[in-house]
Amino acid sequence: MQKEKAIFCWSGGKDSALCLYEVLKEGKYEVKYLLTTLNENFKRISMHGVREELLEKQAQAIGIPLMKMYVKEGSNDEYERNMESFLLQAKGEGIGNVIFGDIFLEDLRVYREKNMEKVGMKAIFPLWKKSTTELIQRFLALDFHTVTCCVNDAYLGIDEVGTEIDARFVSSLPANVDPCGENGEFHSFCYAGPIFKEQVGFTIGEKIYKPLELKKVESVCPSENPSAPPRPVTKGFWYCDLIPD
């Protein structure tokens, strides 16, 4: 049976790595490209803060061509314009599917599906609604290796950034932190595992705190439960600079 061609939206982190592993193992899709969004000003992966050079080394170690989408403003409009351009280019090559590693954020899935519909492509979510506890356990059991590169200060601090994600790390997470960080509690950089032909070398560099200016929200989002306890307030993020060997 001929495989369906697909682009894989690659963040460089553990969920992307596990999702790509499952996709390649299943064999239904031929992953033609890894697509990653980078900040053009800083030459780093958006939100994760990982250097472009390390991203390139990841893709080389995996053996799948890398497509890099740059953004300057960081607005949804800019992202959607650039994404549409990239997807139309891919569609011209006979690619009809875009694979995402999202797990349970409903609003994000709807947003992605709407963007795919605009260009006549299909969004695929191989990890959707799977237990995040089971996913992180499977990730570790498969002998993947990853470090945190960014943590949300509402949940974690300087000691948790630049740290290996292992059984000890997972067991030490506060009760309000998802084991996979699916709510944005932390992001990671995956450097070794069964999808890599070789380990991606790097050293732990400087840890930097970047404050976040948040606008006051006057009303409760309709999708939230007004009686639920308030979420911790994010004041900023801790980043760890990962330096290529």
mmCIF file of C-alpha atoms in Angstrom:
data_model
loop_
_atom_site.group_PDB
_atom_site.id
_atom_site.type_symbol
_atom_site.label_atom_id
_atom_site.label_comp_id
_atom_site.label_asym_id
_atom_site.label_seq_id
_atom_site.Cartn_x
_atom_site.Cartn_y
_atom_site.Cartn_z
ATOM 1 C CA MET A 1 0.000 0.000 0.000
ATOM 2 C CA GLN A 2 1.311 3.426 -0.959
ATOM 3 C CA LYS A 3 1.958 5.681 2.019
ATOM 4 C CA GLU A 4 0.222 9.043 2.332
ATOM 5 C CA LYS A 5 2.629 11.983 2.195
ATOM 6 C CA ALA A 6 2.781 14.219 5.236
ATOM 7 C CA ILE A 7 4.557 17.130 6.875
ATOM 8 C CA PHE A 8 5.395 16.751 10.556
ATOM 9 C CA CYS A 9 5.149 19.879 12.731
ATOM 10 C CA TRP A 10 8.328 19.516 14.768
ATOM 11 C CA SER A 11 8.949 21.497 17.978
ATOM 12 C CA GLY A 12 12.153 19.679 18.874
ATOM 13 C CA GLY A 13 10.703 18.464 22.171
ATOM 14 C CA LYS A 14 9.729 15.146 23.711
ATOM 15 C CA ASP A 15 6.102 15.045 22.511
ATOM 16 C CA SER A 16 7.212 15.669 18.932
ATOM 17 C CA ALA A 17 9.859 12.967 19.238
ATOM 18 C CA LEU A 18 7.460 10.367 20.623
ATOM 19 C CA CYS A 19 4.776 11.290 18.085
ATOM 20 C CA LEU A 20 7.236 11.009 15.187
ATOM 21 C CA TYR A 21 8.384 7.630 16.519
ATOM 22 C CA GLU A 22 4.800 6.340 16.564
ATOM 23 C CA VAL A 23 4.108 7.683 13.066
ATOM 24 C CA LEU A 24 7.230 6.110 11.578
ATOM 25 C CA LYS A 25 6.525 2.849 13.384
ATOM 26 C CA GLU A 26 2.939 2.675 12.107
ATOM 27 C CA GLY A 27 4.109 3.242 8.540
ATOM 28 C CA LYS A 28 0.910 4.811 7.221
ATOM 29 C CA TYR A 29 2.515 8.149 6.393
ATOM 30 C CA GLU A 30 5.652 9.087 4.521
ATOM 31 C CA VAL A 31 7.049 12.067 6.420
ATOM 32 C CA LYS A 32 8.547 14.288 3.737
ATOM 33 C CA TYR A 33 9.525 17.243 5.938
ATOM 34 C CA LEU A 34 9.881 18.387 9.517
ATOM 35 C CA LEU A 35 8.363 21.880 9.789
ATOM 36 C CA THR A 36 9.515 24.150 12.610
ATOM 37 C CA THR A 37 8.642 27.749 13.477
ATOM 38 C CA LEU A 38 11.547 29.971 14.482
ATOM 39 C CA ASN A 39 11.873 33.548 15.648
ATOM 40 C CA GLU A 40 13.698 35.317 12.832
ATOM 41 C CA ASN A 41 15.219 37.950 15.120
ATOM 42 C CA PHE A 42 16.784 35.499 17.567
ATOM 43 C CA LYS A 43 17.210 32.458 15.292
ATOM 44 C CA ARG A 44 15.644 30.207 17.896
ATOM 45 C CA ILE A 45 12.667 27.838 18.015
ATOM 46 C CA SER A 46 9.541 29.751 19.029
ATOM 47 C CA MET A 47 8.674 29.340 22.745
ATOM 48 C CA HIS A 48 11.381 26.718 23.290
ATOM 49 C CA GLY A 49 14.262 29.132 22.782
ATOM 50 C CA VAL A 50 16.501 26.450 21.242
ATOM 51 C CA ARG A 51 19.169 27.608 18.819
ATOM 52 C CA GLU A 52 18.590 27.100 15.098
ATOM 53 C CA GLU A 53 21.886 25.214 14.820
ATOM 54 C CA LEU A 54 20.685 22.577 17.298
ATOM 55 C CA LEU A 55 17.425 22.211 15.386
ATOM 56 C CA GLU A 56 19.421 21.563 12.222
ATOM 57 C CA LYS A 57 21.530 18.963 14.017
ATOM 58 C CA GLN A 58 18.338 17.266 15.241
ATOM 59 C CA ALA A 59 16.899 17.012 11.736
ATOM 60 C CA GLN A 60 20.209 15.731 10.388
ATOM 61 C CA ALA A 61 20.363 13.062 13.092
ATOM 62 C CA ILE A 62 16.781 12.018 12.321
ATOM 63 C CA GLY A 63 17.353 12.008 8.564
ATOM 64 C CA ILE A 64 14.243 13.931 7.444
ATOM 65 C CA PRO A 65 14.527 17.238 5.522
ATOM 66 C CA LEU A 66 13.820 20.347 7.597
ATOM 67 C CA MET A 67 11.539 23.212 6.578
ATOM 68 C CA LYS A 68 12.064 26.364 8.649
ATOM 69 C CA MET A 69 9.279 28.924 8.957
ATOM 70 C CA TYR A 70 10.391 32.271 10.358
ATOM 71 C CA VAL A 71 8.204 34.764 12.215
ATOM 72 C CA LYS A 72 9.125 38.287 13.327
ATOM 73 C CA GLU A 73 6.023 39.796 14.904
ATOM 74 C CA GLY A 74 4.828 36.692 16.707
ATOM 75 C CA SER A 75 1.184 37.475 15.899
ATOM 76 C CA ASN A 76 -1.430 34.903 14.890
ATOM 77 C CA ASP A 77 -1.969 36.729 11.590
ATOM 78 C CA GLU A 78 1.701 36.490 10.669
ATOM 79 C CA TYR A 79 1.871 32.834 11.691
ATOM 80 C CA GLU A 80 -1.224 31.955 9.665
ATOM 81 C CA ARG A 81 0.016 33.815 6.562
ATOM 82 C CA ASN A 82 3.396 32.136 6.660
ATOM 83 C CA MET A 83 1.940 28.721 7.440
ATOM 84 C CA GLU A 84 -0.508 28.965 4.560
ATOM 85 C CA SER A 85 2.347 29.787 2.179
ATOM 86 C CA PHE A 86 4.397 26.794 3.359
ATOM 87 C CA LEU A 87 1.438 24.423 3.216
ATOM 88 C CA LEU A 88 0.471 25.461 -0.293
ATOM 89 C CA GLN A 89 4.049 24.800 -1.359
ATOM 90 C CA ALA A 90 3.871 21.343 0.221
ATOM 91 C CA LYS A 91 0.477 20.678 -1.324
ATOM 92 C CA GLY A 92 2.033 21.378 -4.713
ATOM 93 C CA GLU A 93 4.363 18.451 -4.001
ATOM 94 C CA GLY A 94 1.424 16.124 -3.436
ATOM 95 C CA ILE A 95 1.455 16.339 0.364
ATOM 96 C CA GLY A 96 -2.030 16.243 1.868
ATOM 97 C CA ASN A 97 -1.475 15.703 5.607
ATOM 98 C CA VAL A 98 0.057 17.684 8.470
ATOM 99 C CA ILE A 99 0.911 15.804 11.669
ATOM 100 C CA PHE A 100 0.821 17.425 15.103
ATOM 101 C CA GLY A 101 1.925 16.130 18.504
ATOM 102 C CA ASP A 102 -0.860 17.807 20.491
ATOM 103 C CA ILE A 103 -2.456 15.678 23.198
ATOM 104 C CA PHE A 104 -5.576 17.248 24.710
ATOM 105 C CA LEU A 105 -5.915 21.017 24.153
ATOM 106 C CA GLU A 106 -9.265 21.233 22.347
ATOM 107 C CA ASP A 107 -9.021 24.903 21.312
ATOM 108 C CA LEU A 108 -5.592 24.346 19.792
ATOM 109 C CA ARG A 109 -6.807 21.358 17.797
ATOM 110 C CA VAL A 110 -9.765 23.326 16.425
ATOM 111 C CA TYR A 111 -7.422 26.189 15.490
ATOM 112 C CA ARG A 112 -5.067 23.859 13.643
ATOM 113 C CA GLU A 113 -7.881 22.063 11.835
ATOM 114 C CA LYS A 114 -9.352 25.351 10.617
ATOM 115 C CA ASN A 115 -5.969 26.424 9.260
ATOM 116 C CA MET A 116 -5.587 23.104 7.450
ATOM 117 C CA GLU A 117 -9.083 23.364 5.984
ATOM 118 C CA LYS A 118 -8.159 26.709 4.401
ATOM 119 C CA VAL A 119 -5.596 24.983 2.188
ATOM 120 C CA GLY A 120 -7.444 21.701 1.735
ATOM 121 C CA MET A 121 -5.143 19.613 3.904
ATOM 122 C CA LYS A 122 -5.869 17.231 6.769
ATOM 123 C CA ALA A 123 -4.605 17.617 10.343
ATOM 124 C CA ILE A 124 -3.475 14.373 12.006
ATOM 125 C CA PHE A 125 -3.134 13.960 15.800
ATOM 126 C CA PRO A 126 -1.576 10.552 16.632
ATOM 127 C CA LEU A 127 -1.285 11.216 20.399
ATOM 128 C CA TRP A 128 -4.745 12.713 20.818
ATOM 129 C CA LYS A 129 -6.462 12.027 24.177
ATOM 130 C CA LYS A 130 -3.845 9.544 25.281
ATOM 131 C CA SER A 131 -2.865 9.555 28.955
ATOM 132 C CA THR A 132 0.022 11.969 29.488
ATOM 133 C CA THR A 133 1.240 9.818 32.367
ATOM 134 C CA GLU A 134 1.407 6.798 30.069
ATOM 135 C CA LEU A 135 2.996 8.846 27.270
ATOM 136 C CA ILE A 136 5.882 10.097 29.410
ATOM 137 C CA GLN A 137 6.414 6.588 30.773
ATOM 138 C CA ARG A 138 6.532 5.202 27.229
ATOM 139 C CA PHE A 139 8.904 7.986 26.167
ATOM 140 C CA LEU A 140 11.341 7.055 28.916
ATOM 141 C CA ALA A 141 10.916 3.308 28.366
ATOM 142 C CA LEU A 142 11.893 3.754 24.708
ATOM 143 C CA ASP A 143 15.179 5.284 25.932
ATOM 144 C CA PHE A 144 14.557 8.775 24.618
ATOM 145 C CA HIS A 145 16.606 11.518 26.261
ATOM 146 C CA THR A 146 15.508 15.122 26.655
ATOM 147 C CA VAL A 147 16.202 18.210 28.769
ATOM 148 C CA THR A 148 13.959 21.080 29.757
ATOM 149 C CA CYS A 149 14.811 24.233 27.820
ATOM 150 C CA CYS A 150 12.007 26.510 29.063
ATOM 151 C CA VAL A 151 9.795 26.468 32.153
ATOM 152 C CA ASN A 152 6.782 28.559 33.142
ATOM 153 C CA ASP A 153 7.484 30.309 36.467
ATOM 154 C CA ALA A 154 3.881 29.800 37.585
ATOM 155 C CA TYR A 155 4.726 26.122 38.010
ATOM 156 C CA LEU A 156 8.503 25.577 37.980
ATOM 157 C CA GLY A 157 11.679 27.521 38.665
ATOM 158 C CA ILE A 158 15.333 27.934 37.788
ATOM 159 C CA ASP A 159 16.270 24.542 39.228
ATOM 160 C CA GLU A 160 13.946 22.752 36.784
ATOM 161 C CA VAL A 161 15.256 24.344 33.577
ATOM 162 C CA GLY A 162 18.209 22.680 31.858
ATOM 163 C CA THR A 163 17.327 19.469 33.679
ATOM 164 C CA GLU A 164 17.124 15.934 32.276
ATOM 165 C CA ILE A 165 13.549 14.674 32.100
ATOM 166 C CA ASP A 166 13.713 11.275 33.758
ATOM 167 C CA ALA A 167 11.675 9.291 36.262
ATOM 168 C CA ARG A 168 12.973 11.433 39.115
ATOM 169 C CA PHE A 169 11.961 14.653 37.350
ATOM 170 C CA VAL A 170 8.483 13.341 36.547
ATOM 171 C CA SER A 171 7.871 12.109 40.099
ATOM 172 C CA SER A 172 8.978 15.456 41.540
ATOM 173 C CA LEU A 173 6.521 17.535 39.506
ATOM 174 C CA PRO A 174 3.891 19.450 41.514
ATOM 175 C CA ALA A 175 0.370 18.003 41.409
ATOM 176 C CA ASN A 176 -0.859 20.846 39.187
ATOM 177 C CA VAL A 177 1.766 20.198 36.491
ATOM 178 C CA ASP A 178 0.878 17.847 33.638
ATOM 179 C CA PRO A 179 3.467 15.041 33.249
ATOM 180 C CA CYS A 180 4.022 16.097 29.632
ATOM 181 C CA GLY A 181 3.749 19.830 30.296
ATOM 182 C CA GLU A 182 0.819 19.944 27.886
ATOM 183 C CA ASN A 183 -0.540 23.130 29.449
ATOM 184 C CA GLY A 184 2.717 24.944 28.732
ATOM 185 C CA GLU A 185 4.314 24.281 32.124
ATOM 186 C CA PHE A 186 7.610 23.312 30.475
ATOM 187 C CA HIS A 187 9.184 22.706 27.076
ATOM 188 C CA SER A 188 12.026 20.393 26.157
ATOM 189 C CA PHE A 189 14.771 19.547 23.692
ATOM 190 C CA CYS A 190 15.080 15.880 22.688
ATOM 191 C CA TYR A 191 18.638 14.878 21.812
ATOM 192 C CA ALA A 192 18.707 11.069 21.658
ATOM 193 C CA GLY A 193 16.431 8.082 21.164
ATOM 194 C CA PRO A 194 15.196 5.512 18.642
ATOM 195 C CA ILE A 195 14.420 8.075 15.897
ATOM 196 C CA PHE A 196 17.975 9.483 15.997
ATOM 197 C CA LYS A 197 20.864 7.965 14.074
ATOM 198 C CA GLU A 198 23.253 9.690 16.469
ATOM 199 C CA GLN A 199 23.046 11.743 19.645
ATOM 200 C CA VAL A 200 22.798 15.526 19.265
ATOM 201 C CA GLY A 201 25.670 16.984 21.275
ATOM 202 C CA PHE A 202 25.322 20.128 23.387
ATOM 203 C CA THR A 203 26.313 21.629 26.711
ATOM 204 C CA ILE A 204 24.170 23.419 29.278
ATOM 205 C CA GLY A 205 24.686 27.166 29.090
ATOM 206 C CA GLU A 206 23.350 30.227 30.846
ATOM 207 C CA LYS A 207 19.942 30.270 32.510
ATOM 208 C CA ILE A 208 17.955 33.405 31.723
ATOM 209 C CA TYR A 209 14.671 34.750 33.108
ATOM 210 C CA LYS A 210 12.350 36.630 30.747
ATOM 211 C CA PRO A 211 9.382 38.420 32.335
ATOM 212 C CA LEU A 212 6.036 38.366 30.578
ATOM 213 C CA GLU A 213 3.664 41.296 30.459
ATOM 214 C CA LEU A 214 0.108 40.057 30.773
ATOM 215 C CA LYS A 215 -3.022 42.061 30.105
ATOM 216 C CA LYS A 216 -5.645 41.866 32.805
ATOM 217 C CA VAL A 217 -8.563 39.627 31.835
ATOM 218 C CA GLU A 218 -11.877 41.012 33.056
ATOM 219 C CA SER A 219 -14.141 38.087 32.215
ATOM 220 C CA VAL A 220 -14.016 34.328 32.598
ATOM 221 C CA CYS A 221 -13.544 32.337 29.416
ATOM 222 C CA PRO A 222 -16.821 30.493 28.644
ATOM 223 C CA SER A 223 -14.935 27.193 28.317
ATOM 224 C CA GLU A 224 -13.588 27.476 31.873
ATOM 225 C CA ASN A 225 -15.350 26.456 35.062
ATOM 226 C CA PRO A 226 -15.958 29.599 37.169
ATOM 227 C CA SER A 227 -16.018 27.479 40.351
ATOM 228 C CA ALA A 228 -12.642 25.896 39.631
ATOM 229 C CA PRO A 229 -9.633 27.112 41.622
ATOM 230 C CA PRO A 230 -7.745 29.943 39.883
ATOM 231 C CA ARG A 231 -4.754 28.989 37.806
ATOM 232 C CA PRO A 232 -1.298 30.175 38.901
ATOM 233 C CA VAL A 233 -0.339 33.455 37.246
ATOM 234 C CA THR A 234 2.538 33.341 34.785
ATOM 235 C CA LYS A 235 4.948 36.221 35.374
ATOM 236 C CA GLY A 236 7.669 34.969 33.062
ATOM 237 C CA PHE A 237 9.742 32.052 31.810
ATOM 238 C CA TRP A 238 13.097 30.549 32.680
ATOM 239 C CA TYR A 239 15.180 29.599 29.642
ATOM 240 C CA CYS A 240 18.342 27.534 29.484
ATOM 241 C CA ASP A 241 20.700 28.200 26.595
ATOM 242 C CA LEU A 242 21.731 24.891 25.035
ATOM 243 C CA ILE A 243 25.083 25.333 23.286
ATOM 244 C CA PRO A 244 25.911 23.069 20.312
ATOM 245 C CA ASP A 245 29.085 20.984 20.693
#
